[in-house]
Amino acid sequence: MSSAECLPAELTGFVGRDSELADLAELLAISRLTTVTGTGGVGKTRLALRAAGAVQNRFPDGVRAVDLSALRDAELLDHTVADALRVPDHTTRGPRTALAEYVADRELLLVVDGFDRVRTECAALMAELLRRAPGLRVLAAGRRPLGITGERLLPLAPLPVPGDGVRLFTERAAEVVPGFAVTEADSAAVTELCTRLDGLPLALELAAVRLRALSVADVLHRLDDRFRLLTGGDPTAPARHRALRTAIGWSHELCTPAERLLWARLSVFAGRFDLDAVEYVCAGTDLPEADIAETLAGLVAQSVVSREADDPSDGTRYRMLESVREYGASWLAALGDEQRMRRRHRDWYLGLATWCELDWFSPRQEEVAARVSDALPNLRLALDFSLDGPAEDPVVGQYLAGTLWFCWVGCGRLAEGRHWLDRALEASAEPSDARAKAMWVAGYVALLQGDSTAALSVLQECRAEADESGNATAAAYAVHRLGCLALVSDDMPVAERFIGDALRRYRQIGELNSNVLMGQVELAMAVAFQGDVPQAVRLAEEVRDICGDHGERWTLAYALYVLGYAAWLAGEPGRARRLAEESLAINHAFHDLVGAVLALELLALVTEDEGTPHEAAVIQGAAGRLWDSVGLRLFGSRHFNAPHAICERRLRERLSDRAYTAALHEGSRLSFDEAVLRVLALPRQPPSKSRPLPAAHRNP
């Protein structure tokens, strides 16, 4: 019997997995035992069998496959494998001995699928066979490794969406609905459906079957109860493949009671999470904290939880597929423990946000930015629960939304911050310290978005409530942000007065952090726009020094922008470029689009000064695209628009209208990352010629 005849025939087309097949072929060349691991329904069996078929010519004695998924009694393991290998033996010596003798002098590839229920016994058998047969190779597929010395692993992820995940769904749909094809009208729905099913092949195939009776839109709308919907399928398929619940439930049966309980409790997490969070949220009298790490490791070994690459600076992260998470959530609901666990989850991320806010003003600022970005899916869940959870106090949600100001403002998430802050303020109008903080943060976000009306309203309300309640901290921040509003509204005397007042209030209450230093930078802008550039330089240099003492980087970027603009006004374009480039690099690291686009506008002006007008226009085009992502371009401010206006006038003098427009278009096609990379890679050039600075330039 040929190897091809020993492998089960493929009844449907194989989609994607080119890189995984190449990796498996390489592993099979160098390793005697290779195991494909992954969650139920991810396609381990199909991949292993396809890989085996591709390399069968390497093995003179062929390829044999054994399916252990139906095996319940470990004592029948040797018999089952012997039967698959067609070992002719009717003696009393026992099937293991017969197996060992059969493979001893053969060059054979053995595919072992579905060994999870008999993992320990299977590992022992494979170890003995590999020891007795130097020409034997084993390709295993299971939810966890066999754990044999020398075993090489290939963890299998779901199919990418968009990409092969959509392609698989489309091909399977065409098999059940002849003529089915993705049209422009339903393309978005198909992509969303595949995304919500995680690109999990089994889930996609089961969803495709439902198209016999439902449209794509109907399937998508009914995914809230995906496990009820995705039943049926091919009745001749193995039992574990008849529904997504069956596929994942099979993994559930293999877990210990502690692992099942942890699986259920882990369902309250979204995206990535770490061990510290799991220990706080999931531990209890029935699941001691001391046992969490080992229990989590068991779920990782069974591919219920995936362990992601370690971050040298921040430890290991874990993740659950959405389908797996929802299975756990159904168990958590059945246990009646959902609200308690969601509250514990919320409390952990509330503490994380509080720590991150405090640590923002420190040398760990970039680490904090990365940490909060990584935790954002869980912070969103915490916000949602705080604002909408049964019997929850919305003040907690207001506190959390306000505490995350550095995430919204400092890490380029203005729109999302506005969403959560508006929701928090709408949840309760009862005055409190938490509500006051949410109000001034909401005003700050709104003014950066260019929504002056909303900013003025909420900041005035915040100031009034703070004055009435004696909340000196909230009052100082409200006055500060009202000064910022005047700054971007071109009312420089009012800006100087309000921001100066806020800085005095901060000193009185002992407040020193990134916001306070940003206030001094904004004061520097206000006095510079009124013509006192030397005073602006003194203020910005003081901020730069304090930032250096505390390791603060975010506010430093804005101080460098002020110093760079002052250097350009003083006729020092080389120094202006160095300062603006450093400002841009810092803002890019924090993904602060406001700071980055201001630096780009200044760098466009410096680049024009250096005699490269085309590149300057490209930078202007890139800045224009970013402004579209921020809000009102240059805040609608004549003063903030000065570098742009000067640069545009000069460029129009040096370039034809057609050339200028083409360069703007070229820049507008650059992503944020591409624009920053291009600008920072520009060679520094001396000014093309000496230009006297008109009074309008010295006093923008």
XYZ file of C-alpha atoms in Angstrom:
700
model
C 0.000 0.000 0.000
C 1.415 3.374 -0.995
C 1.909 6.225 1.428
C -0.795 8.190 -0.321
C -3.238 5.371 0.247
C -2.297 5.246 3.930
C -3.164 8.903 4.410
C -6.819 9.960 4.560
C -7.943 11.667 1.392
C -8.689 15.365 1.501
C -12.363 15.943 0.825
C -12.057 19.722 0.600
C -9.422 22.072 -0.714
C -6.482 23.046 1.449
C -6.169 26.795 1.974
C -3.068 28.778 2.904
C -0.480 27.659 5.476
C 2.439 27.964 3.022
C 4.896 29.189 5.644
C 3.785 26.585 8.187
C 4.198 23.808 5.620
C 7.690 25.030 4.841
C 8.536 25.154 8.540
C 7.232 21.635 9.066
C 9.215 20.297 6.133
C 12.357 21.784 7.654
C 11.583 20.446 11.128
C 10.941 16.960 9.782
C 14.377 17.049 8.172
C 16.181 17.838 11.410
C 14.013 16.412 14.170
C 12.829 12.896 14.861
C 9.751 14.108 16.752
C 7.790 17.175 15.707
C 4.483 18.163 17.290
C 1.968 20.619 15.883
C 0.135 22.226 18.792
C -2.873 24.494 18.865
C -6.400 24.932 20.075
C -9.272 22.742 18.939
C -10.445 23.497 15.426
C -7.350 25.425 14.372
C -6.402 22.926 11.669
C -3.631 20.837 13.222
C -4.746 17.592 11.619
C -5.093 19.018 8.115
C -1.713 20.686 8.327
C 0.052 17.576 9.619
C -1.460 15.346 6.959
C -0.722 17.821 4.177
C 2.875 18.157 5.370
C 3.243 14.387 5.570
C 2.012 14.006 2.032
C 4.458 16.633 0.821
C 7.518 14.876 2.281
C 6.504 11.253 1.763
C 9.200 10.691 -0.878
C 11.846 11.187 1.800
C 10.772 7.970 3.527
C 11.427 4.684 1.658
C 8.985 2.834 3.906
C 6.294 5.412 3.510
C 4.015 7.442 5.734
C 1.435 6.005 8.123
C -1.214 7.877 10.101
C -2.974 6.909 13.314
C -5.993 8.735 14.754
C -6.230 8.396 18.532
C -9.051 10.865 19.050
C -11.696 8.222 19.621
C -9.543 6.268 22.059
C -10.869 6.319 25.639
C -9.030 3.357 27.136
C -5.250 3.824 27.320
C -4.767 0.100 27.506
C -5.839 -0.102 23.873
C -3.210 2.367 22.689
C -0.641 -0.171 21.494
C -3.305 -2.118 19.660
C -4.650 0.960 17.963
C -1.222 2.020 16.695
C -0.363 -1.499 15.603
C -3.620 -1.686 13.706
C -2.894 1.591 11.937
C 0.549 0.336 10.952
C -0.926 -3.011 9.923
C 1.586 -4.916 12.004
C 1.000 -8.634 11.320
C 1.173 -10.335 14.685
C -0.908 -13.081 16.261
C 1.500 -14.064 19.003
C 1.272 -13.497 22.724
C 4.312 -11.217 22.900
C 2.173 -8.101 23.086
C 1.515 -5.339 20.565
C 4.244 -3.030 21.854
C 6.943 -5.555 21.276
C 5.556 -6.268 17.833
C 5.462 -2.587 17.058
C 9.038 -2.054 18.166
C 10.269 -4.904 16.052
C 8.247 -3.772 13.069
C 9.639 -0.254 12.960
C 13.161 -1.106 14.109
C 14.752 -1.232 10.659
C 12.337 0.957 8.740
C 12.618 4.538 7.511
C 9.087 5.588 8.222
C 7.076 8.722 9.045
C 4.338 8.108 11.585
C 1.605 10.741 11.924
C -0.046 10.572 15.367
C -3.197 12.661 15.673
C -5.530 13.345 18.600
C -3.390 11.857 21.363
C -4.522 14.243 24.098
C -6.707 11.853 26.084
C -3.866 9.343 26.290
C -0.991 11.790 26.224
C 1.105 10.184 28.962
C 0.808 6.677 27.545
C 1.363 7.888 23.994
C 4.504 9.762 25.022
C 5.909 6.613 26.572
C 5.108 4.579 23.473
C 6.623 7.085 21.056
C 9.759 7.395 23.191
C 10.264 3.656 23.080
C 9.624 3.383 19.356
C 11.986 6.253 18.571
C 14.655 4.637 20.755
C 14.264 1.269 19.019
C 13.963 2.598 15.442
C 16.638 5.097 14.315
C 14.931 5.528 10.947
C 11.557 6.499 12.449
C 10.181 10.041 12.344
C 7.037 11.026 14.257
C 4.790 13.951 13.356
C 2.243 14.460 16.135
C -0.722 16.823 16.369
C -2.361 17.718 19.651
C -3.403 20.474 21.946
C -0.234 20.156 23.992
C 3.244 18.711 23.474
C 4.048 15.089 24.190
C 6.889 16.262 26.404
C 9.574 13.910 25.108
C 13.223 14.931 25.062
C 14.187 16.221 21.631
C 10.623 17.128 20.662
C 10.353 20.145 18.351
C 7.154 22.203 18.347
C 5.206 24.135 15.754
C 2.453 26.178 17.456
C -0.364 26.739 14.975
C -2.271 30.028 14.931
C -5.640 30.698 13.240
C -5.759 31.867 9.648
C -5.138 35.572 9.065
C -8.092 37.874 8.384
C -8.207 39.537 5.900
C -6.427 36.907 3.869
C -6.604 33.134 4.006
C -9.360 33.163 6.619
C -11.719 34.911 4.213
C -10.528 32.692 1.374
C -11.308 29.527 3.363
C -14.773 30.789 4.287
C -15.481 31.709 0.667
C -14.382 28.338 -0.689
C -16.397 26.410 1.869
C -19.430 28.600 1.244
C -19.205 27.903 -2.479
C -19.262 24.189 -1.726
C -22.630 24.440 0.062
C -24.095 27.296 -1.987
C -23.097 26.762 -5.627
C -22.050 29.988 -7.236
C -21.397 31.764 -3.952
C -18.858 34.563 -4.251
C -17.965 37.552 -2.148
C -19.335 40.705 -3.745
C -18.568 44.314 -3.058
C -21.880 44.561 -1.226
C -21.130 41.837 1.328
C -17.313 41.997 1.430
C -17.263 43.967 4.675
C -19.752 41.577 6.318
C -17.727 38.512 5.293
C -14.535 40.060 6.659
C -16.241 40.983 9.922
C -17.713 37.495 10.243
C -14.305 35.885 9.746
C -12.726 38.342 12.177
C -15.283 37.618 14.883
C -14.637 33.910 14.403
C -10.900 34.550 14.959
C -9.945 33.015 11.628
C -10.476 29.630 13.322
C -10.820 27.156 10.437
C -13.393 24.889 12.076
C -15.544 27.848 13.074
C -15.298 29.314 9.573
C -16.275 26.014 7.986
C -19.231 25.557 10.313
C -20.353 29.110 9.655
C -20.164 28.510 5.915
C -22.535 25.550 6.282
C -25.184 27.905 7.717
C -25.320 29.750 4.402
C -27.627 27.021 3.157
C -30.380 28.761 5.118
C -28.986 32.149 6.148
C -27.351 35.079 4.452
C -23.907 36.288 5.530
C -25.571 39.224 7.280
C -27.941 36.868 9.124
C -25.065 34.708 10.332
C -23.190 37.789 11.463
C -26.174 39.158 13.363
C -26.724 35.881 15.155
C -23.149 35.415 16.299
C -24.005 36.577 19.802
C -24.922 32.986 20.436
C -22.362 31.464 18.123
C -22.321 28.081 19.783
C -26.057 27.583 19.369
C -25.825 28.663 15.762
C -22.778 26.668 14.750
C -24.243 23.214 15.181
C -24.773 20.616 12.578
C -22.217 20.384 9.823
C -21.266 17.134 8.151
C -22.923 14.286 10.113
C -20.240 11.861 8.882
C -17.410 13.906 10.395
C -15.855 12.869 13.711
C -18.011 13.781 16.691
C -15.562 16.414 17.913
C -15.909 18.254 14.600
C -19.695 18.490 14.463
C -19.833 21.828 16.189
C -17.511 24.455 17.489
C -18.731 23.790 21.006
C -17.762 20.160 20.580
C -14.286 21.032 19.331
C -13.549 23.373 22.200
C -15.491 21.291 24.696
C -13.243 18.365 23.924
C -10.318 20.424 25.260
C -12.432 21.311 28.282
C -12.964 17.651 29.135
C -9.215 17.119 29.191
C -8.673 19.799 31.837
C -8.425 19.220 35.572
C -11.155 20.819 37.729
C -8.762 23.645 38.649
C -7.930 24.245 34.983
C -11.613 24.357 34.077
C -12.279 26.880 36.827
C -9.356 29.040 35.757
C -10.487 28.807 32.124
C -13.897 30.131 33.138
C -12.420 32.967 35.177
C -9.914 33.912 32.488
C -12.872 34.628 30.226
C -13.220 38.050 31.894
C -9.968 39.138 30.227
C -9.704 40.572 26.731
C -6.601 40.455 24.570
C -3.312 39.932 26.387
C -2.857 39.554 30.121
C -0.030 38.719 32.515
C 0.408 36.384 35.442
C 0.108 39.140 38.052
C -3.325 40.052 36.736
C -4.426 36.423 36.665
C -3.277 35.832 40.229
C -5.205 38.851 41.518
C -8.379 38.376 39.502
C -8.763 34.607 39.462
C -7.464 33.423 42.819
C -9.838 32.418 45.600
C -10.403 29.832 48.291
C -11.201 27.245 45.628
C -8.217 28.265 43.467
C -5.320 29.383 45.712
C -3.022 32.076 44.380
C -0.053 29.772 44.923
C -1.555 27.307 42.409
C -2.381 29.830 39.681
C 0.946 29.718 37.839
C 0.947 25.923 37.575
C -2.707 25.814 36.567
C -2.153 28.481 33.917
C 0.813 26.512 32.612
C -1.501 23.519 32.232
C -3.888 25.554 30.095
C -0.969 26.784 28.002
C 0.214 23.226 27.504
C -3.238 22.265 26.248
C -3.362 25.277 23.888
C -6.375 26.698 25.668
C -4.228 29.713 26.485
C -1.405 30.830 24.225
C 1.828 32.175 25.629
C 3.226 35.015 23.594
C 6.871 35.979 23.175
C 8.431 37.237 26.383
C 9.035 40.975 26.615
C 12.453 41.446 28.258
C 11.228 44.628 29.927
C 7.775 43.497 30.972
C 7.531 39.718 31.269
C 5.310 37.115 29.665
C 1.900 37.748 28.157
C -0.927 35.290 27.593
C -3.979 35.269 25.362
C -7.125 33.263 24.699
C -8.817 32.944 21.345
C -12.182 34.638 21.389
C -14.028 31.404 20.717
C -12.227 29.728 23.592
C -12.854 32.710 25.836
C -16.574 32.669 25.116
C -16.748 28.987 25.936
C -15.214 29.771 29.296
C -17.620 32.677 29.732
C -20.586 30.355 29.319
C -19.244 28.216 32.147
C -18.594 31.270 34.306
C -22.183 32.379 33.796
C -23.413 28.905 34.688
C -21.405 29.140 37.906
C -23.157 32.421 38.743
C -19.802 34.123 39.289
C -19.634 36.484 36.330
C -20.317 39.790 38.100
C -17.890 39.106 40.928
C -15.120 38.180 38.525
C -15.760 41.214 36.302
C -15.561 43.415 39.379
C -12.251 41.890 40.397
C -11.017 42.364 36.841
C -12.121 46.006 36.941
C -10.397 46.565 40.271
C -7.094 45.215 38.971
C -7.072 47.497 35.948
C -8.214 50.428 38.062
C -5.107 49.890 40.158
C -2.977 49.527 37.042
C -4.248 52.830 35.653
C -3.557 54.581 38.946
C -0.002 53.235 39.030
C 0.596 54.194 35.405
C -0.584 57.755 35.988
C 1.817 58.155 38.897
C 4.669 56.547 36.978
C 4.066 58.682 33.893
C 6.182 61.413 35.478
C 9.336 59.293 35.674
C 12.101 57.728 33.571
C 9.675 54.828 32.964
C 7.367 56.944 30.832
C 7.866 54.957 27.633
C 7.414 51.713 29.562
C 4.161 53.094 30.965
C 2.991 54.020 27.476
C 3.707 50.494 26.249
C 2.055 48.947 29.311
C -1.164 50.908 28.978
C -1.270 50.227 25.250
C -0.944 46.505 25.905
C -3.639 46.657 28.595
C -6.051 48.754 26.576
C -8.492 45.960 25.665
C -8.838 45.138 29.361
C -9.033 48.786 30.365
C -11.924 49.129 27.935
C -13.706 46.242 29.603
C -13.077 47.823 32.989
C -14.453 51.153 31.828
C -17.505 49.532 30.310
C -18.251 47.528 33.437
C -17.753 50.555 35.697
C -20.181 52.655 33.686
C -22.788 50.037 32.778
C -22.342 47.138 35.189
C -25.316 46.198 37.395
C -25.279 48.112 40.693
C -21.928 49.739 39.849
C -21.127 53.292 40.966
C -20.408 55.421 37.868
C -17.991 57.486 39.968
C -15.534 54.623 39.566
C -15.852 54.888 35.802
C -15.364 58.654 35.988
C -12.238 58.160 38.054
C -10.844 55.595 35.612
C -11.617 57.692 32.519
C -9.974 60.739 34.080
C -6.980 58.858 35.421
C -6.205 57.651 31.899
C -5.671 61.219 30.638
C -2.065 60.355 29.751
C -3.308 57.520 27.547
C -5.809 59.714 25.719
C -3.576 62.801 25.386
C -0.025 61.529 25.653
C -0.384 58.354 23.592
C -2.457 59.622 20.677
C -5.940 58.361 21.604
C -7.924 61.545 21.709
C -11.025 60.220 19.987
C -11.298 57.165 22.204
C -10.637 59.262 25.274
C -13.423 61.594 24.270
C -15.769 58.649 23.910
C -15.086 57.309 27.391
C -15.027 60.716 29.068
C -18.343 61.723 27.521
C -19.870 58.427 28.617
C -18.489 58.858 32.113
C -19.873 62.366 32.496
C -23.253 61.325 31.141
C -23.417 58.421 33.591
C -23.810 60.700 36.602
C -24.109 64.456 37.180
C -23.527 64.131 40.916
C -20.559 66.368 41.873
C -17.467 64.483 43.051
C -13.703 64.691 42.826
C -13.746 61.938 40.196
C -16.290 63.794 38.079
C -14.284 67.026 38.380
C -11.178 65.285 37.088
C -13.087 63.692 34.229
C -14.399 67.157 33.308
C -11.039 68.887 33.017
C -9.594 65.942 31.128
C -12.623 66.018 28.779
C -12.043 69.725 28.216
C -8.363 69.111 27.496
C -9.172 66.414 24.947
C -11.887 68.513 23.295
C -9.656 71.551 22.855
C -6.897 69.425 21.305
C -9.513 68.090 18.890
C -10.440 71.650 17.971
C -13.878 71.487 19.619
C -13.624 74.812 21.444
C -17.321 75.061 22.263
C -17.440 71.732 24.081
C -14.116 72.443 25.784
C -15.254 75.829 27.085
C -18.536 74.431 28.411
C -17.088 71.523 30.364
C -14.101 73.491 31.689
C -16.295 76.299 32.970
C -18.560 73.756 34.647
C -15.543 72.057 36.188
C -14.178 75.331 37.539
C -17.528 76.300 39.038
C -18.001 72.935 40.758
C -14.407 72.916 41.979
C -14.697 76.403 43.446
C -17.966 75.518 45.140
C -16.634 72.300 46.658
C -13.206 73.669 47.542
C -11.397 71.237 45.219
C -8.209 73.262 44.707
C -6.615 70.660 42.443
C -9.525 70.474 39.995
C -9.807 74.275 40.039
C -6.133 74.642 39.080
C -6.494 72.190 36.201
C -9.681 73.860 34.970
C -8.001 77.287 34.949
C -4.975 75.775 33.201
C -7.053 74.219 30.430
C -9.087 77.396 29.993
C -5.753 79.096 29.416
C -4.897 76.447 26.817
C -8.199 77.122 25.115
C -7.301 80.809 24.917
C -3.878 79.833 23.543
C -5.270 77.876 20.582
C -7.936 80.568 20.103
C -5.241 83.259 19.546
C -6.098 85.195 22.725
C -2.535 85.344 24.004
C -3.005 87.853 26.862
C -5.809 85.737 28.346
C -3.768 82.590 27.798
C -0.789 84.092 29.608
C -2.968 85.245 32.498
C -4.860 81.980 32.975
C -1.879 79.654 32.566
C 0.224 81.847 34.854
C -2.563 81.706 37.444
C -2.731 77.916 37.126
C 1.028 77.568 37.640
C 0.793 79.614 40.821
C -2.067 77.408 42.035
C -0.012 74.298 41.288
C 2.858 75.619 43.376
C 0.510 76.390 46.260
C -0.839 72.822 46.395
C 2.539 71.198 45.711
C 1.594 69.769 42.327
C 4.466 68.819 39.999
C 3.966 66.451 37.112
C 3.879 66.347 33.317
C 0.725 68.465 33.177
C 2.291 71.195 35.296
C 5.416 71.279 33.141
C 3.258 71.310 30.021
C 1.583 74.401 31.463
C 4.955 76.138 31.576
C 5.619 75.141 27.940
C 2.227 76.565 26.988
C 3.071 79.757 28.861
C 6.296 79.914 26.845
C 4.229 79.677 23.660
C 1.901 82.440 24.817
C 4.728 84.876 25.565
C 6.583 83.929 22.368
C 3.508 84.636 20.282
C 3.389 88.065 21.940
C 6.995 88.766 20.938
C 8.969 87.912 24.061
C 10.999 85.089 22.562
C 13.863 85.340 25.118
C 11.397 84.787 27.987
C 9.874 81.871 26.091
C 13.339 80.345 25.726
C 14.020 80.745 29.450
C 10.741 79.047 30.348
C 11.291 76.191 27.891
C 14.883 75.652 28.974
C 13.762 75.399 32.595
C 11.241 72.751 31.604
C 13.933 70.898 29.673
C 16.152 70.849 32.755
C 13.359 69.618 35.057
C 12.421 66.936 32.551
C 16.035 65.818 32.532
C 16.032 65.568 36.333
C 12.897 63.400 36.359
C 13.448 61.432 33.152
C 10.290 62.956 31.668
C 10.118 62.742 27.848
C 6.599 63.587 26.723
C 6.549 67.217 27.909
C 10.198 67.528 26.899
C 9.178 67.039 23.276
C 6.988 70.155 23.413
C 9.717 72.181 25.135
C 12.088 71.165 22.345
C 9.533 72.321 19.784
C 9.438 75.780 21.368
C 13.238 75.919 21.509
C 13.464 74.728 17.902
C 11.079 77.396 16.690
C 13.006 80.010 18.647
C 16.245 78.788 17.035
C 14.713 79.142 13.579
C 13.546 82.674 14.417
C 17.099 83.457 15.522
C 18.458 82.354 12.135
C 19.871 79.017 13.350
C 18.199 76.426 11.098
C 20.755 73.724 11.924
C 19.988 73.942 15.626
C 16.304 74.254 14.858
C 16.431 70.992 12.900
C 18.209 69.101 15.673
C 15.694 70.238 18.272
C 12.669 69.619 16.034
C 13.918 66.183 15.029
C 14.350 65.161 18.663
C 10.862 66.465 19.386
C 9.461 64.475 16.472
C 11.243 61.281 17.511
C 9.857 61.495 21.047
C 6.324 62.241 19.902
C 6.516 59.368 17.447
C 7.539 56.995 20.239
C 4.469 58.020 22.231
C 2.289 58.186 19.120
C 1.385 61.752 20.123
C 0.032 63.074 16.845
C -0.435 66.647 18.089
C 3.190 67.060 19.094
C 4.413 65.189 16.048
C 2.495 67.290 13.553
C 3.706 70.536 15.130
C 7.287 69.263 14.802
C 6.654 68.272 11.176
C 5.342 71.746 10.328
C 8.507 73.277 11.784
C 10.721 70.760 9.983
C 9.033 71.598 6.692
C 9.993 75.224 7.230
C 13.572 74.308 8.147
C 13.817 71.994 5.131
C 12.699 74.804 2.824
C 15.302 77.045 4.446
C 17.944 74.444 3.604
C 17.127 74.651 -0.088
C 15.060 71.504 -0.713
C 11.608 72.867 -1.541
C 10.181 69.646 -2.953
C 10.965 67.739 0.240
C 9.578 70.589 2.339
C 6.295 70.392 0.432
C 6.214 66.614 0.915
C 6.572 67.130 4.669
C 3.755 69.654 4.591
C 1.584 67.106 2.816
C 2.403 64.474 5.453
C 1.564 66.959 8.211
C -1.727 67.754 6.529
C -2.730 64.110 6.571
C -1.932 63.885 10.287
C -3.980 66.974 11.054
C -6.927 65.211 9.479
C -6.464 62.539 12.156
C -6.145 65.051 15.012
C -8.872 67.606 14.478
C -9.009 71.246 13.464
C -5.893 71.967 11.427
C -3.355 73.933 13.489
C -6.220 74.508 15.942
C -7.507 77.184 13.542
C -4.888 79.457 15.135
C -3.084 82.212 13.241
C -0.087 81.919 15.557
C 0.256 78.153 15.389
C -0.245 78.392 11.634
C 2.687 80.813 11.229
C 5.371 78.202 10.352
C 3.033 76.581 7.851
C 2.006 79.868 6.267
C 5.596 81.120 5.946
C 6.699 77.808 4.453
C 3.799 77.655 2.015
C 4.429 81.196 0.786
C 8.094 80.451 0.174
C 7.376 77.146 -1.524
C 4.902 78.734 -3.901
C 7.595 81.222 -4.830
C 10.045 78.412 -5.632
C 7.770 75.730 -7.086
C 5.128 75.814 -9.768
C 1.563 75.261 -8.621
C 1.623 71.855 -10.254
C 4.892 70.824 -8.581
C 3.743 72.074 -5.187
C 0.420 70.249 -5.442
C 2.139 67.040 -6.573
C 4.568 67.188 -3.639
C 1.709 67.752 -1.188
C -0.066 64.739 -2.642
C 3.094 62.655 -2.329
C 3.348 63.540 1.340
C -0.314 62.892 1.983
C 0.160 59.276 0.900
C 2.720 58.639 3.652
C 1.669 56.922 6.846
C 2.715 58.402 10.165
C 5.584 55.938 10.477
C 6.689 56.469 6.880
C 6.632 60.235 7.243
C 8.719 60.188 10.417
C 11.209 57.740 8.933
C 11.575 59.862 5.819
C 12.033 63.121 7.689
C 14.527 61.788 10.195
C 16.556 60.210 7.388
C 16.995 63.524 5.561
C 20.620 64.697 5.358
C 21.194 67.961 7.147
C 21.905 70.768 4.729
C 23.151 74.299 5.304
C 20.646 77.049 4.521
C 20.395 77.730 0.804
C 21.040 81.389 1.428
C 21.090 83.880 4.223
C 17.673 85.393 4.753
C 17.003 88.332 7.032
C 14.104 87.596 9.370
C 11.275 90.091 8.927
C 9.608 91.425 12.031
C 6.643 89.205 11.312
C 8.922 86.174 11.701
C 10.508 87.362 14.891
C 7.099 88.142 16.358
C 4.762 85.522 14.943
